[in-house]
Coordinates of C-alpha atoms and ligand atoms in Angstrom, one line a residue:
X1 CA 162.7 118.0 82.0
X2 CA 163.1 115.6 85.0
X3 CA 162.9 117.2 88.3
X4 CA 163.3 113.9 90.2
X5 CA 166.8 114.1 92.0
X6 CA 168.7 111.1 92.1
X7 CA 170.0 109.8 95.6
X8 CA 174.0 110.9 96.2
X9 CA 175.0 107.1 96.4
X10 CA 173.2 106.4 93.3
X11 CA 175.0 109.0 91.3
X12 CA 178.3 107.9 92.4
X13 CA 177.5 104.2 91.3
X14 CA 177.0 105.5 87.6
X15 CA 179.2 108.7 87.5
X16 CA 182.3 110.5 88.3
X17 CA 181.9 114.1 89.2
X18 CA 184.3 116.8 87.8
X19 CA 184.4 120.2 89.5
X20 CA 185.6 123.7 88.3
X21 CA 185.8 126.7 90.8
X22 CA 186.0 130.1 89.7
X23 CA 186.4 132.5 92.9
X24 CA 186.2 136.2 92.6
X25 CA 188.0 138.2 95.4
X26 CA 187.5 141.8 95.9
X27 CA 190.7 143.6 96.8
X28 CA 190.7 146.1 99.8
X29 CA 192.7 148.6 98.0
X30 CA 191.9 152.4 98.9
X31 CA 191.1 153.2 95.5
X32 CA 189.5 151.7 92.2
X33 CA 191.2 149.4 89.7
X34 CA 191.6 152.2 87.2
X35 CA 190.6 155.5 88.7
X36 CA 191.3 157.1 92.0
X37 CA 187.7 156.8 93.4
X38 CA 187.4 155.4 97.0
X39 CA 186.3 152.1 97.6
X40 CA 184.6 152.3 101.0
X41 CA 181.6 149.9 101.5
X42 CA 178.1 151.4 102.3
X43 CA 178.6 154.9 101.0
X44 CA 175.6 156.9 99.4
X45 CA 174.8 155.4 96.1
X46 CA 176.8 156.9 93.2
X47 CA 178.8 159.0 95.4
X48 CA 182.1 157.3 94.7
X49 CA 182.5 157.7 90.8
X50 CA 184.1 159.6 88.3
X51 CA 184.3 160.0 84.5
X52 CA 186.6 156.9 84.2
X53 CA 184.5 154.5 86.2
X54 CA 181.5 155.8 84.6
X55 CA 182.8 155.1 81.4
X56 CA 182.4 158.6 80.0
X57 CA 183.8 159.1 76.5
X58 CA 187.6 160.5 76.8
X59 CA 188.3 159.4 80.3
X60 CA 191.4 157.5 80.5
X61 CA 192.2 154.6 82.9
X62 CA 195.4 154.2 84.9
X63 CA 196.3 150.9 86.5
X64 CA 196.4 150.8 90.3
X65 CA 199.9 149.4 91.4
X66 CA 198.8 148.2 94.6
X67 CA 196.0 146.0 92.9
X68 CA 198.8 144.7 90.7
X69 CA 200.9 143.9 94.0
X70 CA 197.9 142.1 95.4
X71 CA 197.3 140.0 92.1
X72 CA 201.0 139.0 92.2
X73 CA 201.1 138.0 95.8
X74 CA 197.8 135.9 95.5
X75 CA 199.5 134.2 92.3
X76 CA 202.7 133.4 94.0
X77 CA 201.0 132.1 97.2
X78 CA 199.0 129.9 94.8
X79 CA 202.3 128.5 93.3
X80 CA 201.6 130.2 90.1
X81 CA 204.0 131.6 87.3
X82 CA 203.9 135.4 87.1
X83 CA 203.8 136.8 83.8
X84 CA 206.6 138.9 82.6
X85 CA 204.3 140.9 80.3
X86 CA 200.7 140.8 80.2
X87 CA 197.7 143.0 79.0
X88 CA 194.2 143.9 80.0
X89 CA 191.4 143.1 77.5
X90 CA 187.9 144.4 76.7
X91 CA 185.2 142.0 77.6
X92 CA 182.4 143.3 75.4
X93 CA 178.7 142.8 76.5
X94 CA 175.8 145.2 77.4
X95 CA 174.5 145.1 81.0
X96 CA 173.1 148.1 82.8
X97 CA 175.4 148.0 85.8
X98 CA 178.5 148.3 83.4
X99 CA 178.3 151.7 82.0
X100 CA 181.3 151.3 79.6
X101 CA 179.5 148.3 77.7
X102 CA 182.6 146.3 78.4
X103 CA 184.3 145.1 81.3
X104 CA 188.2 145.5 81.5
X105 CA 189.5 142.1 82.4
X106 CA 192.2 139.8 81.2
X107 CA 191.7 137.2 78.6
X108 CA 194.8 135.3 77.3
X109 CA 197.3 136.8 79.1
X110 CA 196.7 136.6 82.8
X111 CA 199.0 138.0 85.4
X112 CA 199.4 134.5 87.1
X113 CA 199.0 130.8 85.6
X114 CA 200.0 127.3 86.2
X115 CA 199.6 127.1 90.1
X116 CA 198.1 124.8 92.7
X117 CA 196.8 124.3 96.1
X118 CA 196.8 121.2 98.2
X119 CA 193.5 120.5 100.0
X120 CA 192.9 118.4 102.8
X121 CA 189.6 116.5 103.2
X122 CA 189.3 113.9 106.1
X123 CA 193.1 113.3 106.1
X124 CA 193.3 113.0 102.3
X125 CA 195.1 115.6 100.3
X126 CA 193.6 116.7 96.9
X127 CA 196.1 118.8 94.5
X128 CA 193.7 121.4 92.9
X129 CA 195.4 123.0 89.9
X130 CA 195.3 126.6 89.1
X131 CA 194.7 127.4 85.4
X132 CA 194.9 131.3 86.1
X133 CA 194.6 134.2 88.4
X134 CA 193.7 137.4 86.4
X135 CA 192.7 140.9 87.3
X136 CA 189.4 142.6 86.5
X137 CA 187.2 145.3 87.6
X138 CA 183.7 144.8 89.5
X139 CA 180.3 146.0 87.8
X140 CA 177.9 148.3 89.6
X141 CA 175.0 147.0 91.6
X142 CA 171.4 146.9 90.5
X143 CA 168.6 147.3 92.8
X144 CA 165.1 145.7 91.7
X145 CA 162.3 147.8 93.3
X146 CA 158.6 147.1 93.7
X147 CA 158.6 143.3 93.7
X148 CA 158.3 141.0 96.5
X149 CA 161.4 139.1 96.1
X150 CA 164.0 142.1 95.1
X151 CA 164.6 140.1 92.1
X152 CA 164.1 141.6 88.7
X153 CA 160.9 139.6 88.0
X154 CA 157.9 141.4 89.5
X155 CA 160.0 144.7 89.9
X156 CA 158.4 147.9 88.8
X157 CA 161.7 149.6 88.2
X158 CA 165.5 149.3 88.9
X159 CA 168.1 151.5 90.3
X160 CA 171.8 151.3 89.6
X161 CA 174.5 152.0 92.1
X162 CA 178.0 152.5 90.4
X163 CA 180.1 152.7 93.6
X164 CA 181.2 149.3 93.0
X165 CA 181.9 149.7 89.4
X166 CA 185.9 149.6 89.0
X167 CA 186.6 148.1 92.4
X168 CA 189.5 145.6 91.7
X169 CA 188.8 141.8 91.5
X170 CA 191.1 138.8 91.2
X171 CA 189.3 135.9 89.3
X172 CA 191.0 132.5 90.5
X173 CA 190.0 129.7 88.0
X174 CA 190.9 126.0 88.8
X175 CA 191.7 123.4 86.0
X176 CA 188.8 120.5 86.1
X177 CA 189.2 118.6 89.5
X178 CA 188.5 114.9 89.1
X179 CA 189.0 111.7 91.0
X180 CA 187.3 113.0 94.1
X181 CA 184.1 110.5 94.0
X182 CA 182.0 111.0 97.2
X183 CA 184.1 113.8 98.5
X184 CA 183.5 116.2 95.5
X185 CA 181.2 118.4 97.7
X186 CA 183.7 118.4 100.6
X187 CA 186.7 119.1 98.3
X188 CA 184.9 122.2 96.8
X189 CA 184.0 123.6 100.3
X190 CA 187.6 122.8 101.6
X191 CA 188.9 124.4 98.7
X192 CA 187.0 127.7 99.1
X193 CA 187.8 127.7 102.7
X194 CA 191.4 127.4 102.4
X195 CA 191.6 130.0 99.6
X196 CA 189.6 132.4 101.8
X197 CA 192.2 131.7 104.7
X198 CA 195.0 132.3 102.4
X199 CA 193.3 135.7 101.1
X200 CA 193.1 136.5 104.9
X201 CA 196.5 135.7 105.7
X202 CA 197.6 137.8 102.5
X203 CA 195.7 140.8 103.9
X204 CA 194.4 141.7 100.5
X205 CA 190.7 141.3 100.9
X206 CA 188.1 141.6 103.6
X207 CA 187.3 138.0 102.4
X208 CA 183.7 138.1 103.7
X209 CA 181.6 135.5 101.9
X210 CA 178.5 137.1 103.3
X211 CA 179.3 140.5 102.2
X212 CA 180.2 139.3 98.7
X213 CA 184.0 140.2 99.1
X214 CA 184.4 136.6 98.0
X215 CA 182.3 135.1 95.5
X216 CA 182.4 131.4 94.3
X217 CA 181.1 130.0 90.9
X218 CA 180.7 126.1 91.0
X219 CA 181.1 124.5 87.9
X220 CA 180.1 120.8 87.9
X221 CA 179.9 117.9 85.4
X222 CA 179.5 114.2 85.2
X223 CA 181.0 111.7 83.3
X224 CA 180.2 107.9 83.0
X225 CA 181.9 106.2 85.4
X226 CA 185.4 105.3 84.5
X227 CA 185.1 106.8 80.9
X228 CA 187.3 109.9 81.8
X229 CA 185.3 112.0 79.3
X230 CA 184.1 115.3 80.9
X231 CA 180.4 115.7 80.5
X232 CA 178.6 119.0 79.9
X233 CA 179.1 121.4 82.8
X234 CA 176.8 123.9 84.5
X235 CA 178.0 127.0 86.4
X236 CA 176.3 127.9 89.5
X237 CA 176.8 131.5 90.4
X238 CA 177.5 133.5 93.4
X239 CA 177.3 130.7 96.1
X240 CA 177.8 132.8 99.1
X241 CA 178.7 130.6 102.0
X242 CA 181.2 127.8 102.5
X243 CA 178.0 125.4 103.5
X244 CA 176.2 126.5 100.3
X245 CA 179.2 125.6 98.2
X246 CA 179.0 122.0 99.4
X247 CA 175.3 121.9 99.1
X248 CA 175.3 123.3 95.5
X249 CA 177.8 120.6 94.3
X250 CA 175.7 117.8 96.1
X251 CA 172.6 119.3 94.5
X252 CA 173.8 119.8 90.9
X253 CA 175.4 116.1 91.0
X254 CA 171.9 114.9 91.8
X255 CA 170.1 116.9 89.3
X256 CA 172.7 116.1 86.4
X257 CA 172.4 112.4 87.2
X258 CA 168.4 112.8 87.0
X259 CA 168.7 114.6 83.7
X260 CA 171.2 112.0 82.2
X261 CA 169.4 109.0 83.6
X262 CA 166.1 110.4 81.8
X263 CA 168.1 110.2 78.5
X264 CA 168.2 113.9 78.1
X265 CA 171.2 116.4 77.8
X266 CA 172.7 118.8 80.1
X267 CA 172.4 122.3 78.8
X268 CA 175.5 124.4 79.1
X269 CA 174.2 127.3 81.2
X270 CA 174.5 129.5 84.4
X271 CA 172.3 128.5 87.4
X272 CA 171.2 130.4 90.3
X273 CA 171.6 129.0 93.8
X274 CA 168.6 129.3 96.3
X275 CA 169.9 129.5 99.9
X276 CA 166.7 129.1 101.4
X277 CA 165.4 126.0 99.3
X278 CA 168.6 124.5 98.5
X279 CA 168.1 124.3 94.9
X280 CA 169.6 125.7 91.6
X281 CA 167.3 127.2 88.8
X282 CA 168.2 128.0 85.3
X283 CA 169.8 131.1 84.6
X284 CA 171.0 132.0 81.1
X285 CA 172.6 130.0 78.3
X286 CA 176.5 130.2 79.0
X287 CA 178.1 132.6 76.4
X288 CA 181.2 131.4 74.7
X289 CA 184.4 133.6 74.8
X290 CA 183.9 134.5 71.1
X291 CA 180.6 136.1 72.1
X292 CA 182.4 138.5 74.1
X293 CA 184.6 139.7 71.2
X294 CA 187.6 140.2 73.7
X295 CA 190.6 142.5 72.3
X296 CA 193.4 144.0 74.0
X297 CA 192.6 147.0 75.9
X298 CA 194.2 150.2 74.0
X299 CA 194.0 152.7 76.9
X300 CA 196.1 150.8 79.1
X301 CA 199.8 150.2 79.2
X302 CA 200.7 146.5 79.4
X303 CA 201.9 145.0 83.0
X304 CA 205.3 143.9 83.0
X305 CA 206.5 143.3 86.6
X306 CA 210.3 143.2 87.1
X307 CA 211.6 139.9 88.3
X308 CA 213.1 141.7 91.2
X309 CA 209.9 143.0 92.2
X310 CA 208.2 139.6 91.8
X311 CA 211.0 138.1 94.1
X312 CA 210.5 141.1 96.7
X313 CA 206.9 140.3 96.9
X314 CA 207.5 136.6 97.3
X315 CA 209.4 137.5 100.4
X316 CA 206.1 139.0 101.9
X317 CA 204.2 135.9 101.7
X318 CA 202.6 134.5 104.8
X319 CA 203.2 130.8 105.7
X320 CA 202.0 128.0 103.7
X321 CA 198.4 127.0 104.7
X322 CA 199.4 123.4 105.0
X323 CA 202.6 124.0 107.1
X324 CA 200.6 126.6 109.0
X325 CA 197.9 124.0 109.9
X326 CA 200.5 121.5 111.1
X327 CA 202.3 124.1 113.3
X328 CA 199.0 125.3 114.9
X329 CA 197.9 121.7 115.6
X330 CA 201.4 121.1 117.4
X331 CA 201.2 124.2 119.3
X332 CA 197.6 123.7 120.3
X333 CA 197.6 120.2 120.9
X334 CA 194.7 119.3 119.0
X335 CA 194.0 115.7 117.8
X336 CA 193.8 114.9 114.1
X337 CA 190.0 114.8 114.6
X338 CA 189.8 118.1 116.3
X339 CA 192.0 119.8 113.8
X340 CA 189.9 118.5 110.9
X341 CA 186.7 119.4 112.7
X342 CA 187.9 122.9 113.3
X343 CA 189.0 123.3 109.6
X344 CA 185.9 121.7 108.2
X345 CA 183.6 124.3 110.2
X346 CA 185.5 127.1 108.6
X347 CA 186.6 128.1 112.0
X348 CA 190.4 127.9 112.0
X349 CA 191.1 131.5 111.7
X350 CA 188.6 132.6 114.2
X351 CA 189.7 130.0 116.7
X352 CA 193.4 131.3 116.2
X353 CA 192.4 134.8 116.8
X354 CA 190.6 133.6 119.9
X355 CA 193.6 131.9 121.2
X356 CA 195.7 135.0 120.5
X357 CA 193.3 137.2 122.3
X358 CA 194.1 135.1 125.4
X359 CA 191.7 131.8 125.4
X360 CA 193.2 128.3 125.9
X361 CA 193.0 126.3 122.7
X362 CA 190.6 124.0 124.2
X363 CA 188.4 126.8 125.5
X364 CA 188.3 128.5 121.9
X365 CA 187.6 125.0 120.4
X366 CA 184.8 124.4 122.9
X367 CA 183.0 127.8 122.4
X368 CA 183.5 128.0 118.5
X369 CA 183.0 124.3 117.6
X370 CA 180.3 123.3 120.3
X371 CA 178.4 126.2 120.5
X372 CA 178.9 128.8 117.5
X373 CA 179.1 126.2 114.9
X374 CA 175.9 124.7 115.7
X375 CA 174.1 128.0 115.8
X376 CA 175.9 129.1 112.6
X377 CA 174.7 125.8 110.9
X378 CA 171.2 126.6 112.0
X379 CA 171.3 130.1 110.8
X380 CA 172.9 129.0 107.4
X381 CA 176.0 131.5 108.0
X382 CA 179.4 131.1 108.6
X383 CA 180.8 131.2 112.3
X384 CA 182.6 134.4 111.6
X385 CA 179.3 136.0 110.3
X386 CA 177.3 135.4 113.7
X387 CA 178.4 138.7 115.2
X388 CA 180.2 137.0 118.1
X389 CA 184.0 138.1 118.1
X390 CA 187.2 136.4 119.6
X391 CA 187.0 139.2 122.2
X392 CA 183.7 138.1 123.2
X393 CA 184.4 134.5 123.8
X394 CA 187.6 135.7 125.8
X395 CA 185.3 137.7 128.1
X396 CA 182.6 135.2 128.6
X397 CA 185.2 132.5 129.6
X398 CA 186.8 135.1 131.9
X399 CA 183.3 135.4 133.6
X400 CA 183.0 131.6 133.8
X401 CA 186.5 131.4 135.4
X402 CA 185.9 134.1 138.1
X403 CA 182.6 132.4 139.1
X404 CA 180.2 135.0 137.9
X405 CA 178.8 132.6 135.1
X406 CA 178.6 128.8 134.6
X407 CA 178.4 127.2 131.4
X408 CA 174.6 127.3 131.1
X409 CA 174.6 131.1 132.0
X410 CA 177.5 131.6 129.4
X411 CA 175.2 130.1 126.8
X412 CA 172.5 132.7 127.6
X413 CA 175.2 135.3 127.1
X414 CA 175.9 134.1 123.8
X415 CA 172.2 134.1 122.9
X416 CA 172.3 137.8 124.0
X417 CA 175.4 138.5 121.8
X418 CA 173.7 136.8 118.8
X419 CA 170.5 139.1 119.4
X420 CA 172.8 142.3 119.5
X421 CA 172.2 143.0 123.0
X422 CA 175.7 144.5 123.7
X423 CA 178.8 143.4 125.3
X424 CA 179.0 140.2 127.5
X425 CA 178.9 142.4 130.9
X426 CA 176.1 144.4 129.6
X427 CA 174.2 141.2 128.8
X428 CA 175.0 139.6 132.2
X429 CA 173.5 142.8 133.9
X430 CA 170.6 143.4 131.8
X431 CA 169.5 139.8 131.7
X432 CA 170.4 139.4 135.5
X433 CA 172.5 136.3 134.7
X434 CA 175.3 136.3 137.3
X435 CA 175.6 133.4 139.7
X436 CA 174.2 134.1 143.1
X437 CA 176.7 133.2 145.9
X438 CA 175.0 135.5 148.4
X439 CA 174.2 133.3 151.5
X440 CA 170.9 134.9 152.3
X441 CA 169.3 134.0 149.0
X442 CA 170.9 130.7 148.9
X443 CA 170.2 129.7 152.5
X444 CA 166.4 130.4 151.8
X445 CA 166.3 128.2 148.7
X446 CA 168.2 125.5 150.6
X447 CA 165.5 125.5 153.5
X448 CA 163.0 125.3 150.7
X449 CA 164.6 122.3 149.1
X450 CA 165.1 120.5 152.4
X451 CA 161.3 121.1 153.3
X452 CA 160.1 119.8 150.0
X453 CA 162.3 116.6 150.2
X454 CA 162.3 115.3 153.8
X455 CA 163.3 111.7 152.6
X456 CA 166.4 112.9 150.9
X457 CA 167.3 115.2 153.8
X458 CA 167.0 112.1 156.1
X459 CA 169.3 110.2 154.0
X460 CA 172.0 113.0 154.2
X461 CA 171.3 113.2 158.0
X462 CA 172.2 109.3 157.9
X463 CA 175.4 110.0 156.3
X464 CA 174.6 109.5 152.9
X465 CA 176.3 112.6 151.8
X466 CA 176.0 111.8 147.9
X467 CA 172.4 112.4 148.0
X468 CA 173.1 116.0 148.4
X469 CA 173.1 116.2 144.6
X470 CA 169.6 116.0 144.5
X471 CA 168.8 118.8 146.6
X472 CA 171.6 120.9 144.7
X473 CA 169.6 120.1 141.6
X474 CA 166.4 121.4 143.3
X475 CA 168.0 124.7 144.5
X476 CA 169.5 125.1 140.8
X477 CA 166.0 124.7 139.4
X478 CA 164.4 127.3 142.0
X479 CA 167.3 129.9 141.1
X480 CA 167.0 129.4 137.4
X481 CA 170.6 127.8 137.3
X482 CA 172.2 130.9 138.6
X483 CA 173.2 129.5 142.1
X484 CA 176.7 129.1 143.0
X485 CA 176.8 125.2 143.3
X486 CA 179.7 124.7 145.4
X487 CA 178.3 127.2 148.1
X488 CA 174.9 125.4 147.9
X489 CA 176.5 122.2 148.7
X490 CA 178.5 123.6 151.7
X491 CA 175.1 124.9 153.2
X492 CA 173.1 121.7 152.6
X493 CA 176.0 119.8 154.6
X494 CA 176.1 122.6 157.1
X495 CA 172.5 122.3 157.8
X496 CA 172.0 118.5 157.9
X497 CA 175.2 117.0 159.2
Ligands
ZN1 ZN1 186.1 156.5 89.2

């Protein structure tokens, strides 16, 4: 198998990429999909289980009404049809984290189908068609112990936690997306970002990619340029950040082109994404639907949402994302570039929250895009996962506005926030970051600067006031950037003119 990658531009010269995205959303219901067990994250392993979610003989599942309501609202927000009648199905396979040996899912009767979402990339709109959004349950979680990597290879034994088994999931599946050319990686990223924002606006999930409450599987295939024939696809599983969605598409495009260019064929398989190295590796051969022996779940009644209920839920939908972006851009006075940049960084919601918490739009943008986006990128995480909150940003800016901090010191406060050192005020106190405007300390530093730079001092005495900048710089250096620059300037002029 060829492992030389083809350069991105060369891929596009010979092939058209096609994408398919499957996004799993973990709902934030209080109880599980088919039983009353709590769903709280981080509980003692196997403390939130019962005969139903452990699949014990004789246990009878009951559908969670709130989960159905969330599924319908997601479907409506994605412009889907809502089924008048649909059933659950058993997807049969064995895996230790799934004690029933089948997953209760939906097969040919999804609750929502035939929708779409428009995705903006650099001012161009791509319509992503939604094939279906269906309800299913999550599996348990395996923990492989004894190996260096936490993976099953090299482990001495494995533990299983069933707390997650039975938590409601919605799987949203697109139709193949074509016609993107070089923008395919960006379309994939923008789709997941927009979908996440929509889920947050609906309030149906925590929507944290870093915690797995949104998980994306990325399907990619290449077809010979202009042929319109879809190639064999691979499915890269559980890509857990927006940036990784983009990187995974880019990597698979280059890898597919290399395999095809060597005259070999693409194997239809699942692949694992490796965040650290930015590559995918072979998983298992992809099973076809018939391998799962789907059949309708006999223990659950069909779901038949009345049209009145569906229309009632339609009335609870949040503003459509495209309209919302246009409204916010106008309200905030952002240029097209500023708005696109904000959306592309996955920072729209956090900027909005920061503005709602009291920051001006340009201040919110400045810190999240100028400072946090860079740091998030370096750390390979989303801006929202850095540990800095909108309230922190508002407080740091207030300290700048009242003269306690300048921008340089503010950046050091953000260093402290990222390192988990406490609140902005605690960090200012602990690191001794506040600007010094006490005349005693400043005056001594000004005297030192004058003594060390007699030629500059003479220029100022001769009336070249602009030369004061050099002395201010000296004082700032001596005081590690913590001097009140305005007061330093006044003192220099008092002493020399
Ligand atoms: Zn249970």
